[in-house]
Amino acid sequence: MTKTPAAEFASDSPAPVPPTGGPSSPAPEQKGFFGHPRGLATLFFTEMWERFSFYGMRALLILFMTATAEKGGLGFSGEKAGAIYGLYGAGVYLTAMPGGWLADRILGQRRAVLFGGCIIALGHFSMALPGTFFFFLGLLLIVLGTGLLKPNISAMVGGLYPEGGARRDAGFSIFYMGINIGAFTAPIVVGLLGERVNWHVGFGAAGVGMVFGVIQYLLGGKHLGEVGKKARSADLRPEAPGQLEKSGGSRMAGFTVVGVLVGLLVVLQLLGVVDLTSAVGLARAGGFIIVTLALAFFAYQFTAGGLDATEKRRLAVIGVFFIASTLFWAGFEQAGSSLNLFARDATDRVVFGWEVPASTLQAVNALFIIALAPVFAWMWVRLNKQGREPSSPAKFSLGLVLMGAGFAVMVVASLAAAGGHKVSPAWLVLTYLLHTLGELSLSPVGLSTVTKLAPQRVVGQMMGVWFMSMSLGNLIAGQLAGLLGTNPTPIFGAVAAVAIGAGLLLAIAVRPLRRMMGGVH
């Protein structure tokens, strides 16, 4: 799961959120944390510890599932473990939308973040207990808790800056540095404990990190003012004539779509097309549901959405970006699965006589993000001033090519590792560098471009569809990891070829796509 500001915000906030407390609410303290409101420190450290728990557990997840029982693992096959990993990653994105809805309508952001953090901690502590029941219960709790916490804590950061502007952007930049600090330290600390002491100790350490975050959040709550305290249900309640009927009609349409999907899955199960009793079957069914929902949304908007010609062309561009985003995350999210397994099985990790845990290499991406994100931000601004900044399609193309290039490096590494040879970790480090460059080229563009291209009356729904591309990418990444086997070269080669090929096709289509975007850069 990416740690760039735009990608994290995309997963955090389905739509722009107005200041929570309303115009008459007391503003939070305006100075005290690098010249920013004191409340930013509260949210900074809460998110840092949440990401510490998340990325720490993520670094161990597939290693634990595929480790033999003699080594304390679950002994799952690669296919089953990959499917579970993909379902978990997809679930984290999909629950962000209902989590935001619950905060808006019922809980308020402040309580949603608190409840989410507590549920996440319970999930990690559940995984610290032996047994598959507690393992799956823990994963479910973490998914549900993350869905409550993630979309609302970023919205609260925005609520600290009712004036908006550049100061708000700077606040988010500081906030996302906390994300990357947590993502960098977690694989080192949690990974070391999990691989060298006991898997369950590692999972427990991730839970302790989340507890620190919850405690810090409670102690620092006084600095948040009225931000996030109340649900916005009163603001969202239909008032104009016909709005209530329209809202009811939308809910009925949603229930109809869900009913049709359930019926289709039952038919597919009876026909033997999918097996909903297995992890692999559930992952494939999840992919089927996401694709069906996305296609239904685009089809409805084109045929009955009341769009003019310009809006339809822009929506078509979003469809192209949806496919590109899915392909990118299908490759990128293998960092915690197939590349993690390659680090364990085929990488020489001995440094000065000590074998570095495989999970430690998961910290490399966050380190590169910390180092390179400011460089990219400066570079885009400079190129923009010179009138040479690449367009959004060009950045998407570059991101796909760089991600594919990273897997091309892994093809060479896997060939060198053939026959049981151990290769240098430099191969993985180079791959993570290329993936980070690709992430910084593509990820920050996604949310910004979609919000500009989508018709304003459906921008929130469009964000939900955009999250589906990330969920689908996670599901595919898990499926690919399950196919790795003893010879990863064909999988790495296929991913490299598809990503680079898609990136080049997108590069060819840059000019027509820019024309279809109708002036949006």
Coordinates of C-alpha atoms in Angstrom, one line a residue:
M1 CA 0.0 0.0 0.0
T2 CA 1.5 3.3 -1.1
K3 CA 2.7 6.0 1.2
T4 CA 2.8 9.0 -1.1
P5 CA 0.6 11.9 0.0
A6 CA -1.9 11.8 -2.8
A7 CA -2.3 8.0 -2.6
E8 CA -2.8 8.0 1.1
F9 CA -5.2 10.9 0.9
A10 CA -7.1 9.1 -1.9
S11 CA -7.6 6.1 0.4
D12 CA -8.3 8.3 3.3
S13 CA -11.0 10.7 2.0
P14 CA -13.7 9.7 -0.5
A15 CA -14.6 13.3 -1.2
P16 CA -13.5 16.8 -0.1
V17 CA -14.7 17.3 3.5
P18 CA -15.7 20.7 4.8
P19 CA -14.6 21.9 8.2
T20 CA -16.2 19.6 10.6
G21 CA -17.3 22.0 13.3
G22 CA -19.0 24.4 11.1
P23 CA -18.4 28.2 10.8
S24 CA -19.2 28.9 14.4
S25 CA -17.0 26.2 15.9
P26 CA -14.0 27.4 17.9
A27 CA -10.8 27.0 15.9
P28 CA -8.1 24.8 17.2
E29 CA -4.9 26.3 18.5
Q30 CA -3.0 27.8 15.5
K31 CA 0.6 27.5 16.7
G32 CA 2.8 25.0 18.4
F33 CA 3.9 22.2 15.9
F34 CA 6.4 23.6 13.4
G35 CA 4.2 26.7 13.2
H36 CA 1.1 24.7 12.7
P37 CA -1.9 23.9 15.0
R38 CA -1.0 21.8 18.0
G39 CA -3.7 19.4 16.9
L40 CA -1.5 18.4 13.9
A41 CA 1.0 16.9 16.4
T42 CA -1.9 14.8 17.8
L43 CA -2.9 13.5 14.4
F44 CA 0.7 13.2 13.2
F45 CA 1.7 10.7 15.9
T46 CA -1.6 8.9 15.9
E47 CA -1.2 8.2 12.2
M48 CA 2.5 7.4 12.6
W49 CA 1.7 4.7 15.1
E50 CA -1.2 3.4 13.0
R51 CA 1.1 3.0 10.0
F52 CA 3.7 1.4 12.2
S53 CA 1.2 -1.2 13.2
F54 CA -0.1 -1.7 9.7
Y55 CA 3.2 -1.9 7.8
G56 CA 4.8 -4.0 10.6
M57 CA 2.1 -6.6 10.3
R58 CA 2.1 -6.4 6.5
A59 CA 5.8 -7.2 6.4
L60 CA 5.2 -10.4 8.3
L61 CA 1.9 -11.5 6.8
I62 CA 2.8 -13.6 3.9
L63 CA 6.0 -14.9 5.5
F64 CA 3.9 -16.2 8.5
M65 CA 1.3 -17.7 6.3
T66 CA 3.8 -19.6 4.1
A67 CA 6.1 -20.7 6.9
T68 CA 5.8 -24.3 7.9
A69 CA 4.2 -25.4 11.2
E70 CA 7.7 -26.4 12.4
K71 CA 8.8 -22.8 12.0
G72 CA 5.7 -21.5 13.8
G73 CA 3.8 -20.5 10.6
L74 CA 0.5 -21.6 9.2
G75 CA 1.9 -23.7 6.4
F76 CA -0.4 -22.3 3.7
S77 CA 0.3 -22.9 0.1
G78 CA 1.6 -19.9 -1.9
E79 CA -1.7 -19.7 -3.8
K80 CA -3.8 -19.6 -0.6
A81 CA -1.5 -17.2 1.1
G82 CA -1.4 -14.9 -1.9
A83 CA -5.2 -14.9 -2.1
I84 CA -5.6 -14.0 1.5
Y85 CA -3.0 -11.3 1.2
G86 CA -4.8 -9.8 -1.8
L87 CA -8.2 -10.0 0.0
Y88 CA -6.8 -8.2 3.0
G89 CA -5.2 -5.4 0.9
A90 CA -8.4 -5.0 -1.1
G91 CA -10.5 -4.9 2.0
V92 CA -8.5 -2.1 3.5
Y93 CA -9.3 0.2 0.5
L94 CA -13.0 -0.8 0.2
T95 CA -13.9 -0.2 3.9
A96 CA -12.6 3.4 3.7
M97 CA -15.9 4.4 2.1
P98 CA -18.3 3.0 4.6
G99 CA -16.0 4.2 7.3
G100 CA -16.3 7.8 6.1
W101 CA -20.0 7.4 5.8
L102 CA -20.4 6.2 9.4
A103 CA -18.4 9.2 10.6
D104 CA -20.4 11.6 8.5
R105 CA -23.8 10.3 9.5
I106 CA -23.4 8.7 13.0
L107 CA -20.2 8.7 14.9
G108 CA -18.3 11.9 13.9
Q109 CA -14.7 11.8 12.8
R110 CA -13.3 12.1 16.4
R111 CA -15.0 9.0 17.7
A112 CA -14.5 7.1 14.4
V113 CA -10.7 7.5 14.6
L114 CA -10.8 6.4 18.3
F115 CA -13.0 3.4 17.7
G116 CA -10.9 2.5 14.6
G117 CA -7.7 2.6 16.5
C118 CA -9.1 0.4 19.3
I119 CA -10.4 -2.2 16.8
I120 CA -7.1 -2.2 15.0
A121 CA -5.2 -2.9 18.2
L122 CA -7.6 -5.7 19.1
G123 CA -7.0 -7.1 15.6
H124 CA -3.2 -7.2 16.1
F125 CA -3.5 -8.7 19.6
S126 CA -5.9 -11.3 18.2
M127 CA -3.2 -12.3 15.7
A128 CA -0.7 -12.5 18.6
L129 CA -2.7 -15.5 19.8
P130 CA -2.1 -18.9 18.2
G131 CA -4.6 -20.5 15.9
T132 CA -6.2 -19.8 12.5
F133 CA -9.4 -18.5 14.1
F134 CA -7.6 -15.7 15.9
F135 CA -5.5 -15.1 12.8
F136 CA -8.5 -14.5 10.5
L137 CA -10.4 -12.6 13.2
G138 CA -7.4 -10.3 13.6
L139 CA -7.3 -9.6 9.9
L140 CA -11.0 -8.8 9.8
L141 CA -10.7 -6.5 12.8
I142 CA -7.7 -4.7 11.3
V143 CA -9.6 -4.2 8.0
L144 CA -12.7 -2.8 9.8
G145 CA -10.7 -0.6 12.1
T146 CA -8.6 0.8 9.3
G147 CA -11.8 1.6 7.4
L148 CA -12.9 3.7 10.3
L149 CA -9.6 5.4 11.1
K150 CA -8.0 6.1 7.7
P151 CA -10.7 8.1 5.9
N152 CA -11.4 10.3 8.9
I153 CA -8.0 11.2 10.4
S154 CA -6.9 12.9 7.1
A155 CA -10.3 14.7 7.0
M156 CA -9.5 16.0 10.5
V157 CA -6.2 17.3 9.3
G158 CA -8.1 19.3 6.7
G159 CA -10.4 20.5 9.4
L160 CA -7.5 22.1 11.3
Y161 CA -7.1 24.6 8.4
P162 CA -10.6 26.1 7.6
E163 CA -8.8 28.8 5.7
G164 CA -7.4 26.2 3.2
G165 CA -4.5 27.4 1.0
A166 CA -0.8 26.6 1.0
R167 CA -0.6 26.3 4.8
R168 CA -3.1 23.4 4.6
D169 CA -0.9 21.7 1.9
A170 CA 2.1 22.2 4.1
G171 CA 0.2 20.6 7.1
F172 CA -0.6 17.6 5.0
S173 CA 3.1 17.3 4.0
I174 CA 4.1 17.2 7.6
F175 CA 1.3 14.7 8.3
Y176 CA 2.5 12.3 5.6
M177 CA 6.0 12.4 6.9
G178 CA 4.6 10.7 10.0
I179 CA 3.1 8.0 7.7
N180 CA 6.5 7.3 6.2
I181 CA 8.4 7.3 9.5
G182 CA 6.0 4.6 10.7
A183 CA 6.2 2.7 7.5
F184 CA 10.1 2.8 7.6
T185 CA 10.6 1.8 11.3
A186 CA 7.8 -0.9 11.4
P187 CA 9.4 -3.6 9.2
I188 CA 12.7 -3.2 11.1
V189 CA 11.2 -3.5 14.6
V190 CA 8.2 -5.7 14.0
G191 CA 10.0 -7.7 11.4
L192 CA 13.0 -8.4 13.6
L193 CA 10.7 -9.5 16.5
G194 CA 8.5 -11.6 14.3
E195 CA 11.2 -13.5 12.4
R196 CA 13.8 -13.8 15.1
V197 CA 11.8 -14.1 18.3
N198 CA 8.2 -15.4 17.4
W199 CA 5.7 -14.5 14.8
H200 CA 3.0 -13.8 17.4
V201 CA 5.4 -11.5 19.3
G202 CA 5.8 -9.5 16.1
F203 CA 2.0 -9.2 15.7
G204 CA 1.7 -8.2 19.3
A205 CA 4.3 -5.5 18.9
A206 CA 2.3 -4.0 16.1
G207 CA -0.7 -4.0 18.5
V208 CA 1.4 -2.2 21.1
G209 CA 2.3 0.4 18.5
M210 CA -1.4 1.0 17.9
V211 CA -2.1 1.3 21.6
F212 CA 0.6 4.0 21.8
G213 CA -1.2 5.8 19.0
V214 CA -4.6 5.6 20.8
I215 CA -3.1 6.8 24.1
Q216 CA -1.4 9.7 22.4
Y217 CA -4.7 10.5 20.5
L218 CA -6.6 10.7 23.8
L219 CA -4.0 12.8 25.6
G220 CA -3.7 15.2 22.7
G221 CA -7.4 15.5 21.9
K222 CA -7.7 18.8 23.8
H223 CA -5.6 20.4 21.0
L224 CA -8.1 19.5 18.3
G225 CA -10.8 22.0 19.3
E226 CA -14.1 21.1 17.8
V227 CA -12.6 19.4 14.8
G228 CA -14.2 16.1 14.1
K229 CA -16.5 16.0 17.2
K230 CA -19.9 16.0 15.5
A231 CA -21.3 13.9 12.7
R232 CA -22.5 15.9 9.7
S233 CA -25.8 14.1 9.4
A234 CA -27.7 17.3 9.8
D235 CA -25.8 19.0 7.0
L236 CA -26.3 16.0 4.8
R237 CA -30.1 15.5 5.5
P238 CA -32.2 16.1 2.3
E239 CA -34.2 19.3 2.6
A240 CA -35.2 20.4 -0.9
P241 CA -38.4 18.8 -2.3
G242 CA -37.6 15.7 -4.2
Q243 CA -34.2 15.1 -2.6
L244 CA -35.6 12.6 -0.2
E245 CA -37.2 10.6 -3.0
K246 CA -34.0 10.8 -5.0
S247 CA -32.0 9.6 -2.0
G248 CA -34.4 6.7 -1.5
G249 CA -34.2 5.8 -5.2
S250 CA -30.4 5.7 -5.0
R251 CA -30.6 3.4 -2.1
M252 CA -33.0 1.1 -3.9
A253 CA -30.7 1.1 -6.9
G254 CA -27.8 0.2 -4.7
F255 CA -29.8 -2.7 -3.0
T256 CA -30.8 -3.9 -6.5
V257 CA -27.2 -4.0 -7.7
V258 CA -26.1 -5.8 -4.5
G259 CA -28.9 -8.3 -5.0
V260 CA -28.0 -9.0 -8.6
L261 CA -24.3 -9.5 -7.7
V262 CA -25.2 -11.9 -4.9
G263 CA -27.5 -13.8 -7.3
L264 CA -24.7 -14.0 -9.9
L265 CA -22.2 -15.3 -7.4
V266 CA -24.7 -18.0 -6.3
V267 CA -25.2 -19.1 -9.9
L268 CA -21.4 -19.1 -10.5
Q269 CA -20.9 -21.1 -7.4
L270 CA -23.5 -23.7 -8.6
L271 CA -21.9 -23.8 -12.0
G272 CA -18.5 -24.4 -10.5
V273 CA -17.0 -21.2 -12.0
V274 CA -16.0 -19.9 -8.5
D275 CA -15.5 -21.6 -5.2
L276 CA -16.6 -19.3 -2.4
T277 CA -15.5 -21.8 0.2
S278 CA -11.8 -21.2 -0.5
A279 CA -9.6 -18.1 -0.2
V280 CA -8.6 -18.3 -3.9
G281 CA -12.3 -18.5 -4.9
L282 CA -13.2 -15.6 -2.6
A283 CA -10.4 -13.5 -4.2
R284 CA -11.6 -14.2 -7.7
A285 CA -15.2 -13.5 -6.7
G286 CA -14.0 -10.2 -5.2
G287 CA -12.3 -9.3 -8.4
F288 CA -15.5 -10.1 -10.3
I289 CA -17.6 -7.9 -8.0
I290 CA -15.2 -5.0 -8.3
V291 CA -15.0 -5.2 -12.1
T292 CA -18.8 -5.6 -12.4
L293 CA -19.5 -2.6 -10.2
A294 CA -17.0 -0.4 -12.0
L295 CA -18.4 -1.3 -15.4
A296 CA -22.0 -0.8 -14.2
F297 CA -21.0 2.7 -12.9
F298 CA -19.4 3.8 -16.2
A299 CA -22.2 2.3 -18.3
Y300 CA -24.9 4.1 -16.2
Q301 CA -23.1 7.4 -16.4
F302 CA -22.6 7.2 -20.1
T303 CA -26.2 6.1 -20.9
A304 CA -28.4 7.7 -18.2
G305 CA -26.1 10.0 -16.2
G306 CA -27.1 13.2 -18.1
L307 CA -23.6 13.9 -19.1
D308 CA -22.7 16.3 -22.0
A309 CA -20.2 15.4 -24.7
T310 CA -17.2 16.9 -22.8
E311 CA -18.1 15.1 -19.6
K312 CA -18.4 11.8 -21.4
R313 CA -15.0 12.2 -23.0
R314 CA -13.4 13.0 -19.6
L315 CA -15.2 10.0 -18.1
A316 CA -13.6 7.9 -20.8
V317 CA -10.2 9.2 -19.8
I318 CA -10.9 8.2 -16.2
G319 CA -11.7 4.7 -17.5
V320 CA -8.3 4.5 -19.1
F321 CA -6.6 5.8 -15.9
F322 CA -8.6 3.2 -13.9
I323 CA -7.1 0.4 -16.0
A324 CA -3.6 1.9 -15.7
S325 CA -4.0 2.3 -11.9
T326 CA -5.1 -1.3 -11.6
L327 CA -2.1 -2.5 -13.5
F328 CA 0.3 -0.4 -11.5
W329 CA -1.0 -1.5 -8.1
A330 CA -1.1 -5.1 -9.3
G331 CA 2.7 -4.9 -9.7
F332 CA 3.6 -2.4 -6.9
E333 CA 1.7 -4.3 -4.2
Q334 CA 3.7 -7.4 -4.7
A335 CA 6.3 -5.7 -2.5
G336 CA 4.7 -7.4 0.6
S337 CA 4.0 -10.7 -1.2
S338 CA 6.1 -12.1 -4.0
L339 CA 9.1 -9.7 -3.5
N340 CA 9.0 -10.5 0.2
L341 CA 9.1 -14.2 -0.5
F342 CA 12.0 -13.6 -2.9
A343 CA 13.8 -11.8 -0.2
R344 CA 13.3 -14.7 2.1
D345 CA 14.1 -17.6 -0.3
A346 CA 16.6 -16.2 -2.8
T347 CA 18.4 -13.3 -1.4
D348 CA 21.7 -13.3 0.5
R349 CA 20.9 -11.2 3.5
V350 CA 24.0 -11.9 5.6
V351 CA 25.8 -8.7 6.7
F352 CA 28.9 -9.0 8.8
G353 CA 28.0 -12.5 9.8
W354 CA 24.4 -11.7 10.7
E355 CA 21.4 -12.6 8.6
V356 CA 19.1 -9.6 8.2
P357 CA 15.4 -10.6 8.4
A358 CA 13.6 -10.7 5.0
S359 CA 10.9 -8.3 6.2
T360 CA 13.5 -5.6 6.9
L361 CA 13.8 -4.9 3.2
Q362 CA 10.2 -3.7 3.3
A363 CA 11.5 -0.5 4.8
V364 CA 13.4 0.4 1.7
N365 CA 10.4 1.9 -0.2
A366 CA 9.5 4.2 2.7
L367 CA 13.1 5.4 3.0
F368 CA 13.2 6.2 -0.7
I369 CA 9.8 8.1 -0.4
I370 CA 11.2 10.2 2.5
A371 CA 14.2 11.0 0.4
L372 CA 12.7 11.5 -3.0
A373 CA 9.2 13.0 -2.5
P374 CA 10.5 16.5 -1.8
V375 CA 12.7 16.2 -4.9
F376 CA 9.7 15.3 -7.1
A377 CA 7.6 18.0 -5.6
W378 CA 10.3 20.6 -6.4
M379 CA 10.9 19.1 -9.9
W380 CA 7.2 19.3 -10.9
V381 CA 6.9 22.9 -9.7
R382 CA 10.1 23.9 -11.6
L383 CA 9.0 22.2 -14.8
N384 CA 5.5 23.8 -14.4
K385 CA 7.1 27.3 -14.2
Q386 CA 9.1 26.5 -17.4
G387 CA 6.0 25.2 -19.1
R388 CA 7.5 21.7 -19.5
E389 CA 5.6 19.7 -16.8
P390 CA 4.4 16.4 -18.2
S391 CA 0.7 15.9 -18.6
S392 CA -1.3 13.5 -16.4
P393 CA -1.3 10.8 -19.1
A394 CA 2.4 11.2 -19.5
K395 CA 3.0 10.8 -15.8
F396 CA 0.8 7.7 -15.7
S397 CA 2.8 6.3 -18.6
L398 CA 6.1 7.0 -16.9
G399 CA 4.9 5.4 -13.7
L400 CA 3.9 2.1 -15.5
V401 CA 7.2 1.9 -17.4
L402 CA 9.2 2.4 -14.2
M403 CA 7.2 -0.2 -12.3
G404 CA 7.7 -2.6 -15.2
A405 CA 11.4 -1.8 -15.3
G406 CA 11.6 -2.8 -11.6
F407 CA 10.2 -6.2 -12.5
A408 CA 12.6 -6.5 -15.5
V409 CA 15.3 -6.2 -12.9
M410 CA 13.7 -9.0 -10.9
V411 CA 13.7 -11.2 -14.0
V412 CA 17.5 -10.9 -14.1
A413 CA 17.7 -11.5 -10.4
S414 CA 15.5 -14.6 -10.6
L415 CA 17.6 -16.0 -13.4
A416 CA 20.7 -15.4 -11.3
A417 CA 19.1 -17.2 -8.4
A418 CA 18.1 -20.2 -10.5
G419 CA 19.4 -23.5 -9.1
G420 CA 19.2 -22.3 -5.5
H421 CA 21.8 -19.6 -5.6
K422 CA 21.5 -16.6 -3.4
V423 CA 21.7 -13.1 -5.0
S424 CA 22.6 -9.7 -3.6
P425 CA 19.9 -7.6 -1.9
A426 CA 21.0 -4.9 -4.3
W427 CA 18.6 -6.3 -6.9
L428 CA 15.6 -5.8 -4.6
V429 CA 16.9 -2.3 -3.6
L430 CA 17.2 -1.3 -7.2
T431 CA 13.7 -2.7 -7.9
Y432 CA 12.2 -0.7 -5.0
L433 CA 14.0 2.4 -6.2
L434 CA 12.4 2.1 -9.6
H435 CA 9.0 1.3 -8.1
T436 CA 9.3 4.3 -5.8
L437 CA 10.1 6.5 -8.8
G438 CA 7.1 5.1 -10.6
E439 CA 4.9 5.6 -7.5
L440 CA 5.9 9.3 -7.3
S441 CA 5.2 9.7 -11.0
L442 CA 1.8 8.1 -11.0
S443 CA 0.3 8.0 -7.5
P444 CA 0.0 11.7 -6.7
V445 CA -1.6 12.3 -10.1
G446 CA -4.5 9.9 -9.6
L447 CA -6.7 11.6 -7.0
S448 CA -6.0 15.1 -8.3
T449 CA -6.8 14.3 -11.9
V450 CA -9.9 12.3 -11.2
T451 CA -11.4 15.1 -9.0
K452 CA -10.8 17.5 -11.9
L453 CA -12.1 15.2 -14.6
A454 CA -15.2 13.8 -12.9
P455 CA -18.5 15.6 -13.2
Q456 CA -18.9 17.5 -9.9
R457 CA -22.2 16.0 -9.1
V458 CA -20.7 12.5 -9.0
V459 CA -17.2 13.3 -7.8
G460 CA -17.7 11.4 -4.5
Q461 CA -18.9 8.3 -6.4
M462 CA -16.0 8.6 -8.8
M463 CA -13.6 8.5 -5.8
G464 CA -15.2 5.3 -4.7
V465 CA -14.7 3.8 -8.2
W466 CA -11.1 5.0 -8.1
F467 CA -10.5 3.1 -4.8
M468 CA -11.8 0.0 -6.6
S469 CA -8.9 0.2 -9.0
M470 CA -6.5 0.0 -6.0
S471 CA -8.6 -2.9 -4.5
L472 CA -8.5 -4.8 -7.7
G473 CA -4.8 -4.2 -8.0
N474 CA -4.3 -5.7 -4.6
L475 CA -6.4 -8.7 -5.5
I476 CA -4.4 -9.3 -8.6
A477 CA -1.1 -8.9 -6.8
G478 CA -2.1 -11.6 -4.3
Q479 CA -3.1 -13.9 -7.1
L480 CA 0.2 -13.4 -8.9
A481 CA 2.1 -14.0 -5.7
G482 CA 0.3 -17.3 -5.4
L483 CA 1.6 -18.4 -8.8
L484 CA 5.2 -17.7 -7.9
G485 CA 6.2 -21.3 -7.2
T486 CA 9.9 -22.2 -7.3
N487 CA 10.6 -20.3 -10.5
P488 CA 9.4 -16.7 -10.3
T489 CA 11.0 -15.7 -13.6
P490 CA 7.8 -16.2 -15.8
I491 CA 5.6 -14.2 -13.3
F492 CA 8.2 -11.3 -13.0
G493 CA 8.6 -11.3 -16.8
A494 CA 4.9 -11.2 -17.4
V495 CA 4.4 -8.3 -15.0
A496 CA 7.3 -6.4 -16.6
A497 CA 6.0 -7.0 -20.1
V498 CA 2.4 -6.0 -19.4
A499 CA 3.4 -2.9 -17.4
I500 CA 6.0 -1.6 -19.9
G501 CA 3.7 -2.4 -22.8
A502 CA 0.7 -0.6 -21.2
G503 CA 3.0 2.3 -20.3
L504 CA 4.2 2.6 -23.9
L505 CA 0.6 2.4 -25.3
L506 CA -0.4 5.1 -22.9
A507 CA 2.5 7.2 -24.1
I508 CA 1.3 6.8 -27.7
A509 CA -2.2 7.9 -26.6
V510 CA -1.0 11.0 -24.6
R511 CA -2.1 13.5 -27.3
P512 CA -5.6 12.1 -28.0
L513 CA -6.1 11.7 -24.2
R514 CA -5.2 15.3 -23.6
R515 CA -7.7 16.4 -26.2
M516 CA -10.4 14.3 -24.5
M517 CA -9.5 15.9 -21.2
G518 CA -10.8 19.2 -22.5
G519 CA -8.2 21.6 -21.0
V520 CA -7.6 19.6 -17.7
H521 CA -3.8 19.2 -17.4

